[in-house]
Amino acid sequence: MPPQIAAFFRRLSDGFKGFTTGQRTIAIIGVAVLVLGAVALSAWLGKPSYSPLFSGLKDTDANSIVEQLRKDNVPYVLSNGGSTILVPEDKVYDERLKAAAAGLPAAAPTGYSLLDKLGVTSSEFQQSVTYKRALEGELATTIEAMDGVKTAAVRLAIPAKTVFADKTPDTTASVFVETQPGTKLSADKVEAIVHLTSAAIENLKPTNVSVVDSQGNVLSTVGGGATGSSSKQAADYQQRTSDSVKAVLDSVVGPGNSTVAVAADVTAESAQQRSETFSTSKDAAPLSESTKTEKYTGTGSGASGVLGPDNIAVPGGTSGNGSFDSNTTTKNNAVNKVTEDRTIPQGAVKRQTISVAINQAAATGVNLNSVKALVTSAAGVDATRGDIVTVEVLPFSTAASDAAAQALNSAKADAAAKQQSDLMNTLILAGSILLAVVALIVFILILLKRRQQREPVDLGERIDYVALPTAAPTPVLEGPPATTAIPLPPVPPVPALPMPAAETVDGERRRAQIEAMVAEDPARTAEFLRGLMDEKQSV
């Protein structure tokens, strides 16, 4: 290992050994969090991006494709209840080609593709049946493209044309629709399915199309249209009429002060009616006119009498003059002819009764005749068919309103208690978090304070020796010898140097060692001294 790396790990180990117990715990937790974050980030970055391989698959096709993916060791994800298969983006096109080579998805052909397999030897029956299946498949595919429709199936009943019947029965169709989970087809979509089916088939009327959903609900009946059964039509009519009358009464007596009940009798069958009306115009000229005149004049005799024996007439007639005059006129006038074909649909109202009750407390100053007239107009009452309207003023019971008010007050009290409980829980949680943060800050401050406090290290005392005064040098005179002697001052005796004590010598030795250590590795020396000072502090 290079010496630089070895020195780095040695300093790191020495620094970790110099940590206290709390510092070591925090360091270990920080390293663990960093490692877990790095692992999670690498896993998220390394996760492949998935794209749809196939969607809208049947169970058998999905199983076959999954087996192929397992054989190829390709990861996959199933969604939409197993009808959609997701694979990594870089594997989509390869797996699609492999699935196509294996004949997957192996769904049965529908629509006009069925006609491609008809041969020249196919019979007329086969051709007609295949053509009908093609129409059914195309209609089902078109209906499945509508929003909210999961699958659809269409069955057509097309009668065969024959010369031995005066009238051919009408073509009928039935449509089965499976909607998406949580989706319900509206009346407009049912009407669209009916008209789409009827317009695609020759001689198919919208009234001859039946639509049924996967829950068994009849959305459109043959002969009744897309309005459903007679009971449903009666319920819809009663609801609409009740809402109209209720809106009028709420404006007159106030909301909640009236009740409306509508009972309607509707027809459960449909019928066809044809009527012809003839009329003439008085001032219109005739289409054609002819006149015949006959006139005769002259004399003659006429024999008349009674037949005798052997059929021989007995003479007894008379003779004289005569004339004949005859006029005959023939006119062909224009005649207006009106032919009317009517279809009486299912659900026509035959009779209805409307009952209205008004709260007596709110009926002050209300004219019942005016209210009855308003109800009659709002409900479309027809007296000729036997419709009846009844309006009465009665005291209303307040038990239901009192119970509703009590339930409302109880719900408000529960909501207020829950809100107060949630507020207290929030305050407790916020206080706990605040206390944890404060405790963490105090702990960090204590650690920083411990690191800043330092104690002097007893390394011994350095003895500074004082230089003793030395004697001044004796000047040397050059020249002739002096004849007289110069007196010199007396030199004091030099005291003996004191020997250092043993503690002083030990301190000097320790100081020398520390100086050598500082010169060799200053950072390690500082960490070592800091650890010694931290250990001497009181906990």
PDB file of N, CA, C and O in Angstrom, residues 59-110:
ATOM      1  N   ASP A  59     -56.711 -14.241 -21.684  1.00  0.00           N
ATOM      2  CA  ASP A  59     -55.941 -14.991 -20.683  1.00  0.00           C
ATOM      3  C   ASP A  59     -55.000 -16.000 -21.326  1.00  0.00           C
ATOM      4  O   ASP A  59     -53.835 -16.139 -20.913  1.00  0.00           O
ATOM      5  N   THR A  60     -55.473 -16.697 -22.334  1.00  0.00           N
ATOM      6  CA  THR A  60     -54.635 -17.721 -22.975  1.00  0.00           C
ATOM      7  C   THR A  60     -53.436 -17.088 -23.681  1.00  0.00           C
ATOM      8  O   THR A  60     -52.310 -17.587 -23.580  1.00  0.00           O
ATOM      9  N   ASP A  61     -53.660 -15.985 -24.380  1.00  0.00           N
ATOM     10  CA  ASP A  61     -52.556 -15.315 -25.070  1.00  0.00           C
ATOM     11  C   ASP A  61     -51.563 -14.736 -24.074  1.00  0.00           C
ATOM     12  O   ASP A  61     -50.331 -14.810 -24.283  1.00  0.00           O
ATOM     13  N   ALA A  62     -52.047 -14.137 -22.982  1.00  0.00           N
ATOM     14  CA  ALA A  62     -51.145 -13.576 -21.975  1.00  0.00           C
ATOM     15  C   ALA A  62     -50.289 -14.668 -21.350  1.00  0.00           C
ATOM     16  O   ALA A  62     -49.078 -14.474 -21.106  1.00  0.00           O
ATOM     17  N   ASN A  63     -50.870 -15.842 -21.094  1.00  0.00           N
ATOM     18  CA  ASN A  63     -50.106 -16.943 -20.513  1.00  0.00           C
ATOM     19  C   ASN A  63     -49.012 -17.403 -21.465  1.00  0.00           C
ATOM     20  O   ASN A  63     -47.863 -17.656 -21.056  1.00  0.00           O
ATOM     21  N   SER A  64     -49.325 -17.513 -22.746  1.00  0.00           N
ATOM     22  CA  SER A  64     -48.317 -17.956 -23.717  1.00  0.00           C
ATOM     23  C   SER A  64     -47.179 -16.956 -23.845  1.00  0.00           C
ATOM     24  O   SER A  64     -46.000 -17.326 -23.910  1.00  0.00           O
ATOM     25  N   ILE A  65     -47.501 -15.667 -23.853  1.00  0.00           N
ATOM     26  CA  ILE A  65     -46.458 -14.643 -23.980  1.00  0.00           C
ATOM     27  C   ILE A  65     -45.593 -14.607 -22.732  1.00  0.00           C
ATOM     28  O   ILE A  65     -44.356 -14.435 -22.811  1.00  0.00           O
ATOM     29  N   VAL A  66     -46.179 -14.781 -21.559  1.00  0.00           N
ATOM     30  CA  VAL A  66     -45.389 -14.808 -20.318  1.00  0.00           C
ATOM     31  C   VAL A  66     -44.437 -15.992 -20.309  1.00  0.00           C
ATOM     32  O   VAL A  66     -43.277 -15.876 -19.874  1.00  0.00           O
ATOM     33  N   GLU A  67     -44.899 -17.152 -20.774  1.00  0.00           N
ATOM     34  CA  GLU A  67     -44.011 -18.312 -20.855  1.00  0.00           C
ATOM     35  C   GLU A  67     -42.834 -18.038 -21.784  1.00  0.00           C
ATOM     36  O   GLU A  67     -41.694 -18.446 -21.510  1.00  0.00           O
ATOM     37  N   GLN A  68     -43.082 -17.352 -22.889  1.00  0.00           N
ATOM     38  CA  GLN A  68     -41.988 -17.009 -23.796  1.00  0.00           C
ATOM     39  C   GLN A  68     -41.007 -16.054 -23.137  1.00  0.00           C
ATOM     40  O   GLN A  68     -39.779 -16.206 -23.278  1.00  0.00           O
ATOM     41  N   LEU A  69     -41.500 -15.071 -22.385  1.00  0.00           N
ATOM     42  CA  LEU A  69     -40.607 -14.134 -21.701  1.00  0.00           C
ATOM     43  C   LEU A  69     -39.766 -14.842 -20.637  1.00  0.00           C
ATOM     44  O   LEU A  69     -38.585 -14.531 -20.452  1.00  0.00           O
ATOM     45  N   ARG A  70     -40.375 -15.772 -19.923  1.00  0.00           N
ATOM     46  CA  ARG A  70     -39.604 -16.531 -18.931  1.00  0.00           C
ATOM     47  C   ARG A  70     -38.523 -17.373 -19.600  1.00  0.00           C
ATOM     48  O   ARG A  70     -37.415 -17.507 -19.079  1.00  0.00           O
ATOM     49  N   LYS A  71     -38.854 -17.936 -20.747  1.00  0.00           N
ATOM     50  CA  LYS A  71     -37.852 -18.741 -21.453  1.00  0.00           C
ATOM     51  C   LYS A  71     -36.678 -17.876 -21.908  1.00  0.00           C
ATOM     52  O   LYS A  71     -35.531 -18.321 -21.903  1.00  0.00           O
ATOM     53  N   ASP A  72     -36.962 -16.614 -22.297  1.00  0.00           N
ATOM     54  CA  ASP A  72     -35.905 -15.707 -22.750  1.00  0.00           C
ATOM     55  C   ASP A  72     -35.238 -14.941 -21.609  1.00  0.00           C
ATOM     56  O   ASP A  72     -34.370 -14.090 -21.875  1.00  0.00           O
ATOM     57  N   ASN A  73     -35.661 -15.197 -20.342  1.00  0.00           N
ATOM     58  CA  ASN A  73     -35.110 -14.500 -19.169  1.00  0.00           C
ATOM     59  C   ASN A  73     -35.270 -12.981 -19.292  1.00  0.00           C
ATOM     60  O   ASN A  73     -34.344 -12.203 -19.002  1.00  0.00           O
ATOM     61  N   VAL A  74     -36.444 -12.562 -19.721  1.00  0.00           N
ATOM     62  CA  VAL A  74     -36.752 -11.135 -19.856  1.00  0.00           C
ATOM     63  C   VAL A  74     -37.681 -10.733 -18.715  1.00  0.00           C
ATOM     64  O   VAL A  74     -38.742 -11.356 -18.534  1.00  0.00           O
ATOM     65  N   PRO A  75     -37.317  -9.745 -17.914  1.00  0.00           N
ATOM     66  CA  PRO A  75     -38.228  -9.312 -16.841  1.00  0.00           C
ATOM     67  C   PRO A  75     -39.492  -8.685 -17.413  1.00  0.00           C
ATOM     68  O   PRO A  75     -39.466  -8.040 -18.470  1.00  0.00           O
ATOM     69  N   TYR A  76     -40.605  -8.859 -16.724  1.00  0.00           N
ATOM     70  CA  TYR A  76     -41.894  -8.337 -17.200  1.00  0.00           C
ATOM     71  C   TYR A  76     -42.736  -7.912 -16.014  1.00  0.00           C
ATOM     72  O   TYR A  76     -42.502  -8.327 -14.869  1.00  0.00           O
ATOM     73  N   VAL A  77     -43.730  -7.086 -16.309  1.00  0.00           N
ATOM     74  CA  VAL A  77     -44.681  -6.604 -15.300  1.00  0.00           C
ATOM     75  C   VAL A  77     -46.076  -6.704 -15.911  1.00  0.00           C
ATOM     76  O   VAL A  77     -46.296  -6.282 -17.051  1.00  0.00           O
ATOM     77  N   LEU A  78     -47.027  -7.266 -15.150  1.00  0.00           N
ATOM     78  CA  LEU A  78     -48.413  -7.390 -15.583  1.00  0.00           C
ATOM     79  C   LEU A  78     -49.249  -6.267 -14.993  1.00  0.00           C
ATOM     80  O   LEU A  78     -49.093  -5.921 -13.820  1.00  0.00           O
ATOM     81  N   SER A  79     -50.132  -5.705 -15.791  1.00  0.00           N
ATOM     82  CA  SER A  79     -51.012  -4.631 -15.339  1.00  0.00           C
ATOM     83  C   SER A  79     -52.372  -4.794 -16.007  1.00  0.00           C
ATOM     84  O   SER A  79     -52.540  -5.623 -16.913  1.00  0.00           O
ATOM     85  N   ASN A  80     -53.349  -3.993 -15.532  1.00  0.00           N
ATOM     86  CA  ASN A  80     -54.727  -4.030 -16.048  1.00  0.00           C
ATOM     87  C   ASN A  80     -55.323  -5.426 -15.945  1.00  0.00           C
ATOM     88  O   ASN A  80     -55.954  -5.933 -16.873  1.00  0.00           O
ATOM     89  N   GLY A  81     -55.099  -6.045 -14.776  1.00  0.00           N
ATOM     90  CA  GLY A  81     -55.678  -7.362 -14.563  1.00  0.00           C
ATOM     91  C   GLY A  81     -55.041  -8.457 -15.392  1.00  0.00           C
ATOM     92  O   GLY A  81     -55.672  -9.487 -15.621  1.00  0.00           O
ATOM     93  N   GLY A  82     -53.811  -8.273 -15.837  1.00  0.00           N
ATOM     94  CA  GLY A  82     -53.120  -9.281 -16.633  1.00  0.00           C
ATOM     95  C   GLY A  82     -53.318  -9.145 -18.122  1.00  0.00           C
ATOM     96  O   GLY A  82     -52.757  -9.934 -18.886  1.00  0.00           O
ATOM     97  N   SER A  83     -54.093  -8.150 -18.565  1.00  0.00           N
ATOM     98  CA  SER A  83     -54.318  -7.980 -20.002  1.00  0.00           C
ATOM     99  C   SER A  83     -53.229  -7.154 -20.680  1.00  0.00           C
ATOM    100  O   SER A  83     -53.192  -7.091 -21.902  1.00  0.00           O
ATOM    101  N   THR A  84     -52.363  -6.505 -19.906  1.00  0.00           N
ATOM    102  CA  THR A  84     -51.269  -5.703 -20.451  1.00  0.00           C
ATOM    103  C   THR A  84     -49.952  -6.215 -19.883  1.00  0.00           C
ATOM    104  O   THR A  84     -49.838  -6.439 -18.675  1.00  0.00           O
ATOM    105  N   ILE A  85     -48.963  -6.402 -20.746  1.00  0.00           N
ATOM    106  CA  ILE A  85     -47.645  -6.902 -20.352  1.00  0.00           C
ATOM    107  C   ILE A  85     -46.616  -5.815 -20.652  1.00  0.00           C
ATOM    108  O   ILE A  85     -46.547  -5.313 -21.778  1.00  0.00           O
ATOM    109  N   LEU A  86     -45.808  -5.467 -19.640  1.00  0.00           N
ATOM    110  CA  LEU A  86     -44.757  -4.458 -19.768  1.00  0.00           C
ATOM    111  C   LEU A  86     -43.403  -5.142 -19.703  1.00  0.00           C
ATOM    112  O   LEU A  86     -43.181  -6.027 -18.874  1.00  0.00           O
ATOM    113  N   VAL A  87     -42.490  -4.726 -20.582  1.00  0.00           N
ATOM    114  CA  VAL A  87     -41.117  -5.233 -20.617  1.00  0.00           C
ATOM    115  C   VAL A  87     -40.175  -4.041 -20.745  1.00  0.00           C
ATOM    116  O   VAL A  87     -40.613  -2.927 -21.065  1.00  0.00           O
ATOM    117  N   PRO A  88     -38.862  -4.228 -20.485  1.00  0.00           N
ATOM    118  CA  PRO A  88     -37.919  -3.122 -20.679  1.00  0.00           C
ATOM    119  C   PRO A  88     -37.957  -2.591 -22.103  1.00  0.00           C
ATOM    120  O   PRO A  88     -38.234  -3.323 -23.060  1.00  0.00           O
ATOM    121  N   GLU A  89     -37.700  -1.280 -22.209  1.00  0.00           N
ATOM    122  CA  GLU A  89     -37.815  -0.629 -23.518  1.00  0.00           C
ATOM    123  C   GLU A  89     -36.904  -1.247 -24.570  1.00  0.00           C
ATOM    124  O   GLU A  89     -37.270  -1.341 -25.739  1.00  0.00           O
ATOM    125  N   ASP A  90     -35.710  -1.683 -24.186  1.00  0.00           N
ATOM    126  CA  ASP A  90     -34.782  -2.232 -25.173  1.00  0.00           C
ATOM    127  C   ASP A  90     -35.153  -3.646 -25.616  1.00  0.00           C
ATOM    128  O   ASP A  90     -34.527  -4.195 -26.529  1.00  0.00           O
ATOM    129  N   LYS A  91     -36.182  -4.243 -24.985  1.00  0.00           N
ATOM    130  CA  LYS A  91     -36.596  -5.595 -25.351  1.00  0.00           C
ATOM    131  C   LYS A  91     -37.946  -5.636 -26.067  1.00  0.00           C
ATOM    132  O   LYS A  91     -38.413  -6.713 -26.433  1.00  0.00           O
ATOM    133  N   VAL A  92     -38.582  -4.479 -26.247  1.00  0.00           N
ATOM    134  CA  VAL A  92     -39.952  -4.467 -26.779  1.00  0.00           C
ATOM    135  C   VAL A  92     -40.003  -5.036 -28.187  1.00  0.00           C
ATOM    136  O   VAL A  92     -40.754  -5.975 -28.485  1.00  0.00           O
ATOM    137  N   TYR A  93     -39.217  -4.491 -29.089  1.00  0.00           N
ATOM    138  CA  TYR A  93     -39.326  -4.875 -30.494  1.00  0.00           C
ATOM    139  C   TYR A  93     -38.822  -6.300 -30.732  1.00  0.00           C
ATOM    140  O   TYR A  93     -39.392  -7.041 -31.548  1.00  0.00           O
ATOM    141  N   ASP A  94     -37.780  -6.716 -30.008  1.00  0.00           N
ATOM    142  CA  ASP A  94     -37.308  -8.088 -30.167  1.00  0.00           C
ATOM    143  C   ASP A  94     -38.369  -9.094 -29.733  1.00  0.00           C
ATOM    144  O   ASP A  94     -38.625 -10.091 -30.420  1.00  0.00           O
ATOM    145  N   GLU A  95     -39.013  -8.826 -28.601  1.00  0.00           N
ATOM    146  CA  GLU A  95     -40.026  -9.755 -28.113  1.00  0.00           C
ATOM    147  C   GLU A  95     -41.279  -9.736 -28.977  1.00  0.00           C
ATOM    148  O   GLU A  95     -41.952 -10.760 -29.121  1.00  0.00           O
ATOM    149  N   ARG A  96     -41.605  -8.588 -29.553  1.00  0.00           N
ATOM    150  CA  ARG A  96     -42.754  -8.550 -30.452  1.00  0.00           C
ATOM    151  C   ARG A  96     -42.501  -9.402 -31.693  1.00  0.00           C
ATOM    152  O   ARG A  96     -43.396 -10.117 -32.172  1.00  0.00           O
ATOM    153  N   LEU A  97     -41.279  -9.317 -32.233  1.00  0.00           N
ATOM    154  CA  LEU A  97     -40.956 -10.139 -33.397  1.00  0.00           C
ATOM    155  C   LEU A  97     -40.990 -11.622 -33.055  1.00  0.00           C
ATOM    156  O   LEU A  97     -41.498 -12.447 -33.835  1.00  0.00           O
ATOM    157  N   LYS A  98     -40.471 -11.992 -31.877  1.00  0.00           N
ATOM    158  CA  LYS A  98     -40.503 -13.393 -31.474  1.00  0.00           C
ATOM    159  C   LYS A  98     -41.937 -13.871 -31.260  1.00  0.00           C
ATOM    160  O   LYS A  98     -42.292 -15.000 -31.631  1.00  0.00           O
ATOM    161  N   ALA A  99     -42.791 -13.006 -30.672  1.00  0.00           N
ATOM    162  CA  ALA A  99     -44.187 -13.387 -30.461  1.00  0.00           C
ATOM    163  C   ALA A  99     -44.917 -13.543 -31.790  1.00  0.00           C
ATOM    164  O   ALA A  99     -45.725 -14.468 -31.972  1.00  0.00           O
ATOM    165  N   ALA A 100     -44.633 -12.647 -32.742  1.00  0.00           N
ATOM    166  CA  ALA A 100     -45.268 -12.763 -34.060  1.00  0.00           C
ATOM    167  C   ALA A 100     -44.823 -14.033 -34.766  1.00  0.00           C
ATOM    168  O   ALA A 100     -45.625 -14.689 -35.456  1.00  0.00           O
ATOM    169  N   ALA A 101     -43.533 -14.411 -34.622  1.00  0.00           N
ATOM    170  CA  ALA A 101     -43.057 -15.646 -35.239  1.00  0.00           C
ATOM    171  C   ALA A 101     -43.716 -16.874 -34.626  1.00  0.00           C
ATOM    172  O   ALA A 101     -43.925 -17.880 -35.305  1.00  0.00           O
ATOM    173  N   ALA A 102     -44.075 -16.778 -33.336  1.00  0.00           N
ATOM    174  CA  ALA A 102     -44.742 -17.900 -32.667  1.00  0.00           C
ATOM    175  C   ALA A 102     -46.248 -17.871 -32.821  1.00  0.00           C
ATOM    176  O   ALA A 102     -46.948 -18.728 -32.261  1.00  0.00           O
ATOM    177  N   GLY A 103     -46.783 -16.887 -33.550  1.00  0.00           N
ATOM    178  CA  GLY A 103     -48.216 -16.796 -33.761  1.00  0.00           C
ATOM    179  C   GLY A 103     -48.980 -16.243 -32.586  1.00  0.00           C
ATOM    180  O   GLY A 103     -50.132 -16.612 -32.352  1.00  0.00           O
ATOM    181  N   LEU A 104     -48.354 -15.364 -31.824  1.00  0.00           N
ATOM    182  CA  LEU A 104     -48.982 -14.753 -30.653  1.00  0.00           C
ATOM    183  C   LEU A 104     -49.141 -13.260 -30.899  1.00  0.00           C
ATOM    184  O   LEU A 104     -48.252 -12.629 -31.493  1.00  0.00           O
ATOM    185  N   PRO A 105     -50.228 -12.661 -30.466  1.00  0.00           N
ATOM    186  CA  PRO A 105     -51.403 -13.283 -29.839  1.00  0.00           C
ATOM    187  C   PRO A 105     -52.194 -14.094 -30.862  1.00  0.00           C
ATOM    188  O   PRO A 105     -52.316 -13.707 -32.015  1.00  0.00           O
ATOM    189  N   ALA A 106     -52.745 -15.205 -30.376  1.00  0.00           N
ATOM    190  CA  ALA A 106     -53.438 -16.144 -31.266  1.00  0.00           C
ATOM    191  C   ALA A 106     -54.942 -15.949 -31.198  1.00  0.00           C
ATOM    192  O   ALA A 106     -55.703 -16.901 -31.100  1.00  0.00           O
ATOM    193  N   ALA A 107     -55.409 -14.713 -31.204  1.00  0.00           N
ATOM    194  CA  ALA A 107     -56.840 -14.449 -31.138  1.00  0.00           C
ATOM    195  C   ALA A 107     -57.495 -14.838 -32.465  1.00  0.00           C
ATOM    196  O   ALA A 107     -56.893 -14.759 -33.542  1.00  0.00           O
ATOM    197  N   ALA A 108     -58.756 -15.265 -32.372  1.00  0.00           N
ATOM    198  CA  ALA A 108     -59.478 -15.694 -33.574  1.00  0.00           C
ATOM    199  C   ALA A 108     -59.724 -14.507 -34.488  1.00  0.00           C
ATOM    200  O   ALA A 108     -60.004 -13.397 -34.019  1.00  0.00           O
ATOM    201  N   PRO A 109     -59.622 -14.678 -35.790  1.00  0.00           N
ATOM    202  CA  PRO A 109     -59.863 -13.558 -36.716  1.00  0.00           C
ATOM    203  C   PRO A 109     -61.322 -13.148 -36.712  1.00  0.00           C
ATOM    204  O   PRO A 109     -62.228 -13.974 -36.580  1.00  0.00           O
ATOM    205  N   THR A 110     -61.550 -11.874 -36.811  1.00  0.00           N
ATOM    206  CA  THR A 110     -62.907 -11.329 -36.850  1.00  0.00           C
ATOM    207  C   THR A 110     -62.980 -10.295 -37.962  1.00  0.00           C
ATOM    208  O   THR A 110     -61.981  -9.888 -38.537  1.00  0.00           O
TER     209      THR A 110
END
